[in-house]
mmCIF file of C-alpha atoms in Angstrom:
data_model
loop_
_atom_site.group_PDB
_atom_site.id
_atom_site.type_symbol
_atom_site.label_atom_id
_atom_site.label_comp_id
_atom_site.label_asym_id
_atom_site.label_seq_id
_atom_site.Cartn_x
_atom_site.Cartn_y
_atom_site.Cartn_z
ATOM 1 C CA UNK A 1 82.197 185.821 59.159
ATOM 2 C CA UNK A 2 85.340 186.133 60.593
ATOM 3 C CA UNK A 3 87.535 184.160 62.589
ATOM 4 C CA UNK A 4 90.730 183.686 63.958
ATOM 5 C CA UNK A 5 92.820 180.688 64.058
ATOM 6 C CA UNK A 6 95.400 179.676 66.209
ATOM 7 C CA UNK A 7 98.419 177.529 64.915
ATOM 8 C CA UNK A 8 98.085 174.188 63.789
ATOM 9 C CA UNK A 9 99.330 172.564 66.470
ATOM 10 C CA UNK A 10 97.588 174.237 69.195
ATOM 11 C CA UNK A 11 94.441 172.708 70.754
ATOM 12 C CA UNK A 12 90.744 175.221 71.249
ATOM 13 C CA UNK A 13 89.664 175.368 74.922
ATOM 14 C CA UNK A 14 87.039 173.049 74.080
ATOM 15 C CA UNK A 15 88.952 170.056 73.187
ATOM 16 C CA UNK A 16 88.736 168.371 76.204
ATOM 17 C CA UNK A 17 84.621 168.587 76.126
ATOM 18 C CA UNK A 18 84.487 168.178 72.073
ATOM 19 C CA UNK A 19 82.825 164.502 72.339
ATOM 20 C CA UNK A 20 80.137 166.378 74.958
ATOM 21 C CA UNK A 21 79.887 169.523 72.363
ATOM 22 C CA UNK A 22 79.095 167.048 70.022
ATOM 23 C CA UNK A 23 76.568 165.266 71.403
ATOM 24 C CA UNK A 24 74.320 168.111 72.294
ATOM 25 C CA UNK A 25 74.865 169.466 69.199
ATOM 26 C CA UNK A 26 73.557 166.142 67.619
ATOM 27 C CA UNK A 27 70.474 166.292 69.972
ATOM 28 C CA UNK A 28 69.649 169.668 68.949
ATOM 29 C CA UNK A 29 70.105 168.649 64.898
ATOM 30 C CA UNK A 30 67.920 166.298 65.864
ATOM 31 C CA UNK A 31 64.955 168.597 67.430
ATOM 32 C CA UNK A 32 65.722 170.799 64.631
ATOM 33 C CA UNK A 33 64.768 167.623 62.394
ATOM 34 C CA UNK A 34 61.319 167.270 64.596
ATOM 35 C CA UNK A 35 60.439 170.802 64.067
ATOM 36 C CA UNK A 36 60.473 170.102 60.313
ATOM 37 C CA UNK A 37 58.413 166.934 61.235
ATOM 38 C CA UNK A 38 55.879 168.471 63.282
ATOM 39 C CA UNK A 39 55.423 171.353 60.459
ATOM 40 C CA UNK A 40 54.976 168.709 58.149
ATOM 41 C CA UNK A 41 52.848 167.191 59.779
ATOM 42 C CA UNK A 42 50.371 170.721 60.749
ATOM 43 C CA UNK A 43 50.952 170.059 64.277
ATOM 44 C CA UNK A 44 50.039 172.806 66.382
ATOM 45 C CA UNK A 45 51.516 176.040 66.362
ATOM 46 C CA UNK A 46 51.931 177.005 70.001
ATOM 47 C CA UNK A 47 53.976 173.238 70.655
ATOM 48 C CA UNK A 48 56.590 173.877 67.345
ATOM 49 C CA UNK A 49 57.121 177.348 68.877
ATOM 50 C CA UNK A 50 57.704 175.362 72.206
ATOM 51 C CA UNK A 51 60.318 172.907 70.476
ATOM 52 C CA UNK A 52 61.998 176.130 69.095
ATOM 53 C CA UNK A 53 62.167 178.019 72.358
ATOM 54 C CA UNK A 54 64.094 174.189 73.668
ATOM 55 C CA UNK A 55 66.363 174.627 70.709
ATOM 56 C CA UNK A 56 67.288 177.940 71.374
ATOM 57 C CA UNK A 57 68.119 177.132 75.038
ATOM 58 C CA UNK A 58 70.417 174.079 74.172
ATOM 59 C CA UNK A 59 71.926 176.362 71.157
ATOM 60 C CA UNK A 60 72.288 179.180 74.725
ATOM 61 C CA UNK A 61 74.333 176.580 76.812
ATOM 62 C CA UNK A 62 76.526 175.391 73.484
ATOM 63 C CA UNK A 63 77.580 178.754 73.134
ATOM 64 C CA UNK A 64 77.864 179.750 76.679
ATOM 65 C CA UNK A 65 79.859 176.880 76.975
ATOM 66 C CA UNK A 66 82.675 177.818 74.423
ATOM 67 C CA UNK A 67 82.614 180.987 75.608
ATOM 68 C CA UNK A 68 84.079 179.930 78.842
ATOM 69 C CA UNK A 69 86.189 177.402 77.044
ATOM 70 C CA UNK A 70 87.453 180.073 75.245
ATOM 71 C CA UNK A 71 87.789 182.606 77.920
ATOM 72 C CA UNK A 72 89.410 180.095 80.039
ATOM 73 C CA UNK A 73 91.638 178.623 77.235
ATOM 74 C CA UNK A 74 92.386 180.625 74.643
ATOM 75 C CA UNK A 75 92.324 184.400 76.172
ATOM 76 C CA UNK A 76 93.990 183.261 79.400
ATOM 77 C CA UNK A 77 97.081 181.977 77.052
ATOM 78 C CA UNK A 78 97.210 185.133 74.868
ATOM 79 C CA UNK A 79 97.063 187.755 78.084
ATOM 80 C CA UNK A 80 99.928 185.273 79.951
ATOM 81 C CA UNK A 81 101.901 185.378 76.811
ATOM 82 C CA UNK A 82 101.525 189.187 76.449
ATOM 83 C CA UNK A 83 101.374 191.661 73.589
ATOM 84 C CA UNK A 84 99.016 192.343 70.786
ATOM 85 C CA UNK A 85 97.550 188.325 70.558
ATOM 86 C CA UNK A 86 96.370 189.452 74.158
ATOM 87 C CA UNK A 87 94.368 192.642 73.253
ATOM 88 C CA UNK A 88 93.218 190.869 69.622
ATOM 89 C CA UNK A 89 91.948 188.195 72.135
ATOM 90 C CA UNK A 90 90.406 190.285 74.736
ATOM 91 C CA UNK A 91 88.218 192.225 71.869
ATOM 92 C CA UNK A 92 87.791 189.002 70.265
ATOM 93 C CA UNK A 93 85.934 187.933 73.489
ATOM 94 C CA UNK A 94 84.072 190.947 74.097
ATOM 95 C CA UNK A 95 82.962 190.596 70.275
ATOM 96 C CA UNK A 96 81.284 187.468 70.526
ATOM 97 C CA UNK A 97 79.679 188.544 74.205
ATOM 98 C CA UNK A 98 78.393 191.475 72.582
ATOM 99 C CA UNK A 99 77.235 189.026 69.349
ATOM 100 C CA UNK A 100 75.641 186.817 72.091
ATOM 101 C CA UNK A 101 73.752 189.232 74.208
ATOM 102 C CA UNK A 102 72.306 190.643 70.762
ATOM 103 C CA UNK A 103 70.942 187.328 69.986
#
């Protein structure tokens, strides 16, 4: 996988919504955890599937959400500042859309 930092010092769009990134992640480790359970436990198939369709929703609005963050944050900085970071960010972007719709 391959990513792209920015510099040390500079701050991803989704700081300021990193405590609420974190906290549906954390809900979603945890219905990851009760999909295990409910295997475990031979539950029934059609209400694990259920819980995994849920997961994969939450997982949708995580990553929807730091797309925007980072369309908002980080592209919108590289296109005002100009030059190549702008068209590394802009395919960078459509990358991860394209990674997204895939999914």
């Amino acid at each position: 996988m391959t990513t792209t930092t920015d510099s040390p010092t500079a701050g991803h769009g989704y700081i300021s919504d990193k405590d609420r990134y974190l906290a549906r992640l954390k809900r979603i480790e945890g219905q990851v955890r009760g999909i295990h359970r409910m295997v475990d436990e031979d539950t029934y198939c059609i209400d694990i599937l259920t819980q995994i369709s849920a997961i994969n929703s939450a997982l949708e609005k995580v990553a929807l959400g730091l797309l925007d963050d980072h369309l908002k944050h980080c592209v919108v900085s590289a296109v005002q500042d100009g030059g190549d970071e702008a068209e590394a960010k802009i395919k960078e972007a459509s990358d991860a859309i394209a990674r997204l719709v895939r999914s």
